[in-house]
Amino acid sequence: MSELVRRAEKLDAGDPLAGKRAQFVLDDVVYLDGNSLGALPANVPARVADVVARQWGELRIRSWDESGWWTAPERIGDRIAPLVGAAAGQIVVGDSTSVNVFKAVVAAVRIAGDGRDEILVDATTFPTDGYMAESAARMTGRTLRPVEPAEVPDALSDRTAAVLLNHADYRTGRLHDLPALTAAVRAAGAVSVWDLCHSAGALPVGLDEHEVDLAVGCTYKYLNGGPGSPAYLYVRRSLQDVFDSPLPGWNSHAEPFGMRPAYEPAPGAVRGRVGTPDILSLLALEAALEVWEDVSIHAVRAKSLALTDFFLECVDAYVPDGRVACLTPLEHGERGSQIALRCDDASTVMRRLIAHGVVGDFRPPNTLRFGFTPLYVGFTDVERAARLLGELLLT
């Protein structure tokens, strides 16, 4: 038995989160793609079956009240809130990340007011954020300016209305400095919008602590809500009265069943709603979030860093020199919960890894991505993945 194998077993034996693995449906594969789609929590199938058979099948329309369907977007938002460092009453769950990005950027421009005619967007952003920001700029008559996150402080001016940034880069796993960048945006009089898709559930975010204005995120990655599970929108409490959504639907009306022709927004985070909630996906997500009971996000972050450190050590030991290069920053403060490796023939290499039971993913043209979800990934998984990668790259 190699020294790395022994160390992995010892680390797993001392892992305070190791017991959480049993709460997920996992087979013999090493699943390192939770940064794309989280694993299935074991309690979800029975909960969804109850929603379909009893709440929908038996109670039917009564479930809007008796089963709590109507309040689900805010109730589930309050369950997500501690994972992103927010107090209750500031997050509403519903719609997709793309839709919420659009709502947030347009609302940010409206909050900033006239005289500010420029929107800054992360030049390295996930494409949908860029598309939505471009559409928001056209709709509001603003100019869209892509900038690297590190360039934001110098790019800010009295023209800046809103700044849309990603907390963690989806390609490389680079973690951007949310506290410092948010402070710079605030000092310039602009409104910050953060995309938390690749950080929520993997590391502390501190939305309230750092006075983030608006934030969005998906729930199907580290939050394990399932494919296409609804996204969420965070609106800082002090901005809720001036949050002017570009998508005012009946569900965000102050009197949704009044059926009045004139729109009047509901108070609080509820005004982030649009149409009828997607109940099946919402309640599957609510069940999935139960795995977070009694879990400290700081413990999750500590394990995430330990897993990624150990993976890089194993890659260094097992992979032939020159076959891969790490694209993810080595500094803990600049690293999310994934490792990206540049590798020739990366698409072929990933297909071979998956065929041998190690599941990550590939991003063109030459990047292997491995996501580390601390609730169900262990150190023996990490060692096995790196060892297999090394073996495949020798052949």
Coordinates of C-alpha atoms in Angstrom, one line a residue:
M1 CA 0.0 0.0 0.0
S2 CA 1.4 3.4 -1.0
E3 CA 2.0 6.2 1.4
L4 CA -0.7 8.3 -0.4
V5 CA -3.2 5.5 0.0
R6 CA -2.5 5.3 3.7
R7 CA -2.7 9.0 4.1
A8 CA -6.1 9.1 2.3
E9 CA -7.5 6.4 4.6
K10 CA -6.3 8.2 7.6
L11 CA -7.7 11.5 6.4
D12 CA -11.1 9.9 5.8
A13 CA -11.1 8.3 9.2
G14 CA -10.7 11.7 10.8
D15 CA -13.1 13.6 8.5
P16 CA -16.0 15.1 10.6
L17 CA -18.1 15.3 7.4
A18 CA -17.6 11.6 6.4
G19 CA -21.0 10.6 7.8
K20 CA -22.8 12.8 5.3
R21 CA -21.8 10.6 2.4
A22 CA -24.4 8.0 3.5
Q23 CA -27.1 10.6 2.8
F24 CA -26.4 10.5 -0.9
V25 CA -27.1 7.9 -3.6
L26 CA -23.6 7.0 -4.7
D27 CA -22.4 3.9 -6.5
D28 CA -18.8 2.8 -6.9
V29 CA -17.8 5.7 -9.1
V30 CA -15.7 8.6 -7.9
Y31 CA -18.0 11.5 -8.6
L32 CA -16.1 14.7 -9.2
D33 CA -18.7 16.6 -11.2
G34 CA -20.7 18.1 -8.4
N35 CA -19.6 21.5 -9.7
S36 CA -21.9 20.7 -12.7
L37 CA -24.6 18.5 -11.2
G38 CA -24.7 17.5 -7.5
A39 CA -25.4 13.9 -6.5
L40 CA -28.9 12.8 -5.5
P41 CA -29.6 13.1 -1.7
A42 CA -31.2 9.8 -0.6
N43 CA -34.3 11.4 1.0
V44 CA -35.4 13.1 -2.2
P45 CA -37.1 10.3 -4.1
A46 CA -39.6 9.5 -1.3
R47 CA -40.3 13.3 -0.8
V48 CA -41.0 13.8 -4.5
A49 CA -43.2 10.7 -4.5
D50 CA -45.2 12.2 -1.6
V51 CA -45.5 15.5 -3.4
V52 CA -46.8 13.8 -6.6
A53 CA -49.0 11.1 -5.0
R54 CA -50.5 12.8 -1.9
Q55 CA -50.0 16.5 -2.2
W56 CA -50.9 16.7 -5.9
G57 CA -52.8 13.4 -6.3
E58 CA -55.0 13.6 -3.2
L59 CA -55.0 17.1 -1.8
R60 CA -54.8 18.7 -5.3
I61 CA -55.5 22.5 -5.1
R62 CA -55.7 22.4 -1.3
S63 CA -51.9 21.9 -1.2
W64 CA -51.2 25.5 -2.1
D65 CA -52.2 26.2 1.5
E66 CA -52.2 22.9 3.4
S67 CA -48.9 21.7 2.0
G68 CA -47.2 25.1 2.0
W69 CA -46.8 25.4 -1.8
W70 CA -47.5 29.1 -1.8
T71 CA -44.8 30.0 0.7
A72 CA -42.2 27.6 -0.7
P73 CA -40.1 30.2 -2.6
E74 CA -39.4 32.3 0.5
R75 CA -39.3 29.3 2.9
I76 CA -36.6 27.5 0.8
G77 CA -34.8 30.8 0.3
D78 CA -34.5 31.0 4.1
R79 CA -32.9 27.5 4.1
I80 CA -30.3 28.7 1.6
A81 CA -29.6 31.9 3.4
P82 CA -27.2 30.6 6.0
L83 CA -25.2 28.9 3.3
V84 CA -24.4 32.2 1.6
G85 CA -24.2 34.3 4.8
A86 CA -27.6 36.0 4.6
A87 CA -30.3 36.7 7.2
A88 CA -33.8 35.4 6.5
G89 CA -36.2 37.3 4.3
Q90 CA -33.7 38.3 1.6
I91 CA -33.8 35.3 -0.8
V92 CA -36.5 34.1 -3.1
V93 CA -36.2 30.8 -5.0
G94 CA -37.6 30.4 -8.5
D95 CA -36.8 30.8 -12.2
S96 CA -33.4 30.0 -13.7
T97 CA -30.1 31.6 -13.1
S98 CA -30.3 33.3 -16.5
V99 CA -33.7 34.8 -15.7
N100 CA -32.5 36.0 -12.2
V101 CA -29.4 37.5 -13.7
F102 CA -31.5 39.5 -16.1
K103 CA -33.8 40.7 -13.2
A104 CA -30.9 41.6 -11.0
V105 CA -28.9 43.5 -13.6
V106 CA -31.9 45.6 -14.9
A107 CA -33.0 46.3 -11.3
A108 CA -29.4 47.3 -10.4
V109 CA -29.4 49.8 -13.2
R110 CA -32.7 51.2 -12.1
I111 CA -31.5 51.5 -8.5
A112 CA -28.3 53.3 -9.7
G113 CA -30.5 55.9 -11.4
D114 CA -30.0 58.3 -14.3
G115 CA -26.6 59.6 -15.2
R116 CA -24.9 56.3 -15.0
D117 CA -24.7 54.8 -18.4
E118 CA -22.3 51.9 -18.2
I119 CA -22.6 48.3 -17.0
L120 CA -19.4 46.3 -16.2
V121 CA -19.5 42.6 -16.7
D122 CA -16.9 39.9 -15.9
A123 CA -15.1 39.3 -19.2
T124 CA -14.5 35.7 -18.1
T125 CA -18.1 35.0 -17.1
F126 CA -20.2 32.0 -17.9
P127 CA -21.7 32.9 -21.3
T128 CA -25.3 33.2 -20.2
D129 CA -24.4 36.0 -17.8
G130 CA -22.9 37.9 -20.6
Y131 CA -25.9 37.3 -22.9
M132 CA -28.3 38.5 -20.2
A133 CA -26.1 41.5 -19.3
E134 CA -26.0 42.5 -23.0
S135 CA -29.8 42.2 -23.2
A136 CA -30.2 44.3 -20.0
A137 CA -27.9 46.9 -21.4
R138 CA -29.9 47.2 -24.6
M139 CA -33.2 47.4 -22.6
T140 CA -31.9 50.1 -20.3
G141 CA -30.0 52.1 -22.9
R142 CA -26.6 51.5 -21.2
T143 CA -23.3 50.5 -22.6
L144 CA -21.9 47.1 -21.7
R145 CA -18.2 46.9 -20.9
P146 CA -16.5 43.5 -20.3
V147 CA -13.5 43.7 -17.9
E148 CA -11.4 41.2 -16.0
P149 CA -12.5 41.0 -12.3
A150 CA -9.0 42.2 -11.2
E151 CA -9.5 45.3 -13.5
V152 CA -12.8 46.3 -11.9
P153 CA -11.5 48.8 -9.4
D154 CA -9.7 50.8 -12.1
A155 CA -12.6 50.5 -14.5
L156 CA -15.2 52.0 -12.0
S157 CA -16.3 55.6 -12.5
D158 CA -19.2 57.8 -12.0
R159 CA -20.6 56.4 -15.2
T160 CA -20.9 52.9 -13.7
A161 CA -24.4 51.8 -12.9
A162 CA -24.0 48.1 -12.2
V163 CA -21.2 45.4 -12.0
L164 CA -21.9 41.8 -12.7
L165 CA -19.2 39.4 -11.4
N166 CA -18.8 35.6 -10.8
H167 CA -17.6 34.6 -7.4
A168 CA -15.7 31.6 -8.8
D169 CA -14.6 31.2 -12.4
Y170 CA -16.4 28.2 -14.0
R171 CA -13.4 27.2 -16.1
T172 CA -10.5 27.5 -13.8
G173 CA -12.0 27.5 -10.3
R174 CA -10.3 30.8 -9.5
L175 CA -12.1 32.5 -6.6
H176 CA -12.5 36.3 -7.0
D177 CA -12.2 38.7 -4.1
L178 CA -15.9 39.3 -3.3
P179 CA -15.3 41.5 -0.2
A180 CA -12.8 43.9 -1.9
L181 CA -14.6 44.1 -5.2
T182 CA -18.0 44.7 -3.5
A183 CA -16.5 47.5 -1.4
A184 CA -14.9 49.1 -4.5
V185 CA -18.3 49.0 -6.4
R186 CA -20.1 50.5 -3.4
A187 CA -17.5 53.3 -3.0
A188 CA -18.0 54.2 -6.7
G189 CA -21.8 54.5 -6.1
A190 CA -22.6 51.5 -8.3
V191 CA -24.7 48.4 -7.6
S192 CA -23.0 45.0 -7.2
V193 CA -24.5 41.8 -8.7
W194 CA -22.7 38.5 -7.9
D195 CA -23.2 35.1 -9.5
L196 CA -22.7 32.4 -6.8
C197 CA -23.2 29.3 -8.9
H198 CA -19.8 27.9 -8.3
S199 CA -19.4 29.0 -4.7
A200 CA -22.7 28.5 -2.8
G201 CA -22.5 25.3 -0.8
A202 CA -18.7 25.0 -1.2
L203 CA -17.4 28.0 0.8
P204 CA -18.5 30.9 2.9
V205 CA -19.9 33.8 0.9
G206 CA -20.9 36.4 3.5
L207 CA -23.5 38.4 1.5
D208 CA -24.7 40.4 4.5
E209 CA -21.3 40.8 6.1
H210 CA -19.8 42.3 2.9
E211 CA -22.9 44.3 2.0
V212 CA -23.5 42.7 -1.4
D213 CA -26.4 44.4 -3.1
L214 CA -27.8 41.6 -5.3
A215 CA -26.8 38.0 -6.0
V216 CA -28.1 35.0 -7.9
G217 CA -27.2 31.4 -8.0
C218 CA -28.2 27.9 -9.1
T219 CA -29.1 25.1 -6.8
Y220 CA -28.1 22.0 -8.8
K221 CA -24.4 22.1 -8.2
Y222 CA -23.0 22.1 -4.6
L223 CA -26.6 22.4 -3.2
N224 CA -27.6 19.1 -4.9
G225 CA -31.1 20.3 -5.9
G226 CA -31.3 18.2 -9.1
P227 CA -31.2 18.8 -12.8
G228 CA -32.8 22.2 -13.6
S229 CA -33.7 22.9 -10.0
P230 CA -34.8 26.5 -9.5
A231 CA -32.3 29.3 -9.0
Y232 CA -32.4 32.0 -6.3
L233 CA -32.3 35.7 -6.1
Y234 CA -30.8 37.7 -3.1
V235 CA -31.9 41.3 -2.6
R236 CA -30.2 43.1 0.3
R237 CA -32.9 44.1 2.8
S238 CA -32.1 47.9 2.5
L239 CA -32.7 47.7 -1.3
Q240 CA -35.9 45.7 -1.2
D241 CA -38.2 48.7 -1.3
V242 CA -36.5 50.1 -4.4
F243 CA -36.0 46.8 -6.2
D244 CA -37.8 47.3 -9.5
S245 CA -38.0 44.0 -11.4
P246 CA -38.2 44.1 -15.2
L247 CA -40.4 41.0 -15.0
P248 CA -43.4 42.0 -12.8
G249 CA -45.6 38.9 -12.6
W250 CA -48.7 38.1 -10.7
N251 CA -46.8 36.2 -8.1
S252 CA -44.9 39.3 -7.1
H253 CA -48.0 41.5 -6.8
A254 CA -48.9 42.9 -3.4
E255 CA -52.3 41.4 -3.9
P256 CA -51.8 38.4 -6.3
F257 CA -55.4 37.2 -6.1
G258 CA -56.9 40.7 -6.4
M259 CA -56.5 40.4 -10.2
R260 CA -56.1 44.2 -10.5
P261 CA -54.9 45.6 -13.8
A262 CA -52.3 47.9 -12.2
Y263 CA -49.2 46.3 -10.9
E264 CA -48.1 47.0 -7.3
P265 CA -45.0 45.1 -6.1
A266 CA -45.2 43.0 -2.9
P267 CA -43.0 44.1 0.0
G268 CA -39.7 42.4 0.6
A269 CA -38.0 39.6 -1.3
V270 CA -41.3 38.4 -2.7
R271 CA -41.1 41.1 -5.4
G272 CA -38.4 38.9 -6.9
R273 CA -41.0 36.3 -7.9
V274 CA -42.5 36.3 -11.4
G275 CA -45.0 33.5 -12.3
T276 CA -46.4 30.4 -10.7
P277 CA -43.7 28.5 -8.7
D278 CA -42.3 25.2 -10.1
I279 CA -43.6 23.1 -7.2
L280 CA -42.1 19.7 -8.1
S281 CA -38.6 21.1 -8.5
L282 CA -38.9 23.4 -5.5
L283 CA -40.0 20.7 -3.1
A284 CA -37.3 18.3 -4.4
L285 CA -34.8 21.1 -3.6
E286 CA -36.3 21.6 -0.2
A287 CA -35.7 18.0 0.6
A288 CA -32.2 18.1 -0.8
L289 CA -31.3 21.0 1.5
E290 CA -32.0 18.8 4.6
V291 CA -28.5 17.3 4.2
W292 CA -27.1 20.6 5.3
E293 CA -28.6 20.4 8.8
D294 CA -25.9 20.6 11.4
V295 CA -23.2 21.4 8.8
S296 CA -20.9 24.3 9.1
I297 CA -20.1 26.0 5.8
H298 CA -16.7 26.7 7.4
A299 CA -16.1 23.0 7.9
V300 CA -17.1 22.4 4.3
R301 CA -14.5 25.0 3.2
A302 CA -11.8 23.5 5.3
K303 CA -12.4 20.1 3.8
S304 CA -12.7 21.5 0.3
L305 CA -9.2 23.0 0.6
A306 CA -7.8 19.9 2.1
L307 CA -9.3 17.8 -0.8
T308 CA -8.0 20.0 -3.5
D309 CA -4.6 20.2 -1.9
F310 CA -4.4 16.5 -1.6
F311 CA -5.6 16.0 -5.2
L312 CA -2.8 18.3 -6.5
E313 CA -0.3 16.4 -4.4
C314 CA -1.5 13.1 -5.8
V315 CA -1.4 14.4 -9.4
D316 CA 2.1 15.6 -8.8
A317 CA 3.1 12.1 -7.6
Y318 CA 1.2 10.0 -10.2
V319 CA 1.0 12.0 -13.4
P320 CA 4.0 12.0 -15.8
D321 CA 5.9 15.3 -15.9
G322 CA 4.6 17.7 -18.5
R323 CA 1.3 15.9 -19.2
V324 CA -0.9 18.3 -17.3
A325 CA -0.7 21.9 -16.0
C326 CA -2.8 23.3 -13.2
L327 CA -5.0 26.2 -14.2
T328 CA -6.4 26.7 -10.7
P329 CA -4.6 29.1 -8.3
L330 CA -2.6 27.4 -5.6
E331 CA -3.3 30.1 -3.1
H332 CA -6.2 29.1 -0.8
G333 CA -7.7 32.6 -1.0
E334 CA -8.0 32.4 -4.8
R335 CA -9.3 28.8 -5.1
G336 CA -12.9 27.7 -5.3
S337 CA -13.8 24.0 -4.9
Q338 CA -12.6 22.6 -8.2
I339 CA -9.3 21.9 -9.9
A340 CA -8.9 22.6 -13.6
L341 CA -6.0 20.9 -15.4
R342 CA -4.8 21.7 -18.9
C343 CA -4.2 18.5 -20.8
D344 CA -3.6 17.6 -24.4
D345 CA -6.5 15.5 -25.8
A346 CA -8.5 16.4 -22.7
S347 CA -11.8 15.3 -24.2
T348 CA -10.5 11.8 -24.9
V349 CA -8.8 11.6 -21.5
M350 CA -12.0 12.5 -19.7
R351 CA -14.0 9.9 -21.7
R352 CA -11.5 7.3 -20.6
L353 CA -11.6 8.4 -17.0
I354 CA -15.4 8.2 -16.9
A355 CA -15.2 4.7 -18.5
H356 CA -13.0 3.6 -15.6
G357 CA -15.3 5.1 -12.9
V358 CA -13.9 8.6 -12.3
V359 CA -16.4 11.2 -13.4
G360 CA -15.3 14.8 -14.0
D361 CA -15.9 16.9 -17.1
F362 CA -14.2 18.6 -20.0
R363 CA -14.2 22.2 -21.2
P364 CA -12.9 23.1 -24.7
P365 CA -10.3 23.2 -25.9
N366 CA -8.1 21.3 -23.4
T367 CA -9.4 21.5 -19.8
L368 CA -10.2 18.7 -17.4
R369 CA -12.4 19.9 -14.6
F370 CA -12.8 18.1 -11.3
G371 CA -15.3 19.4 -8.7
F372 CA -14.9 18.5 -5.0
T373 CA -18.1 18.4 -3.1
P374 CA -17.1 17.9 0.6
L375 CA -20.3 16.4 1.7
Y376 CA -19.8 13.2 -0.3
V377 CA -16.2 13.2 -1.7
G378 CA -13.6 11.6 0.4
F379 CA -9.8 11.5 0.3
T380 CA -9.6 7.9 -1.0
D381 CA -11.8 9.1 -3.9
V382 CA -9.2 11.9 -4.6
E383 CA -6.3 9.5 -4.5
R384 CA -8.1 7.0 -6.8
A385 CA -8.9 9.7 -9.3
A386 CA -5.4 11.1 -9.5
R387 CA -3.9 7.6 -9.7
L388 CA -6.2 6.6 -12.6
L389 CA -5.4 9.8 -14.4
G390 CA -1.7 9.1 -14.1
E391 CA -2.1 5.5 -15.3
L392 CA -4.2 6.6 -18.3
L393 CA -1.6 9.3 -19.3
L394 CA 1.1 6.7 -19.2
T395 CA -0.6 4.7 -22.0

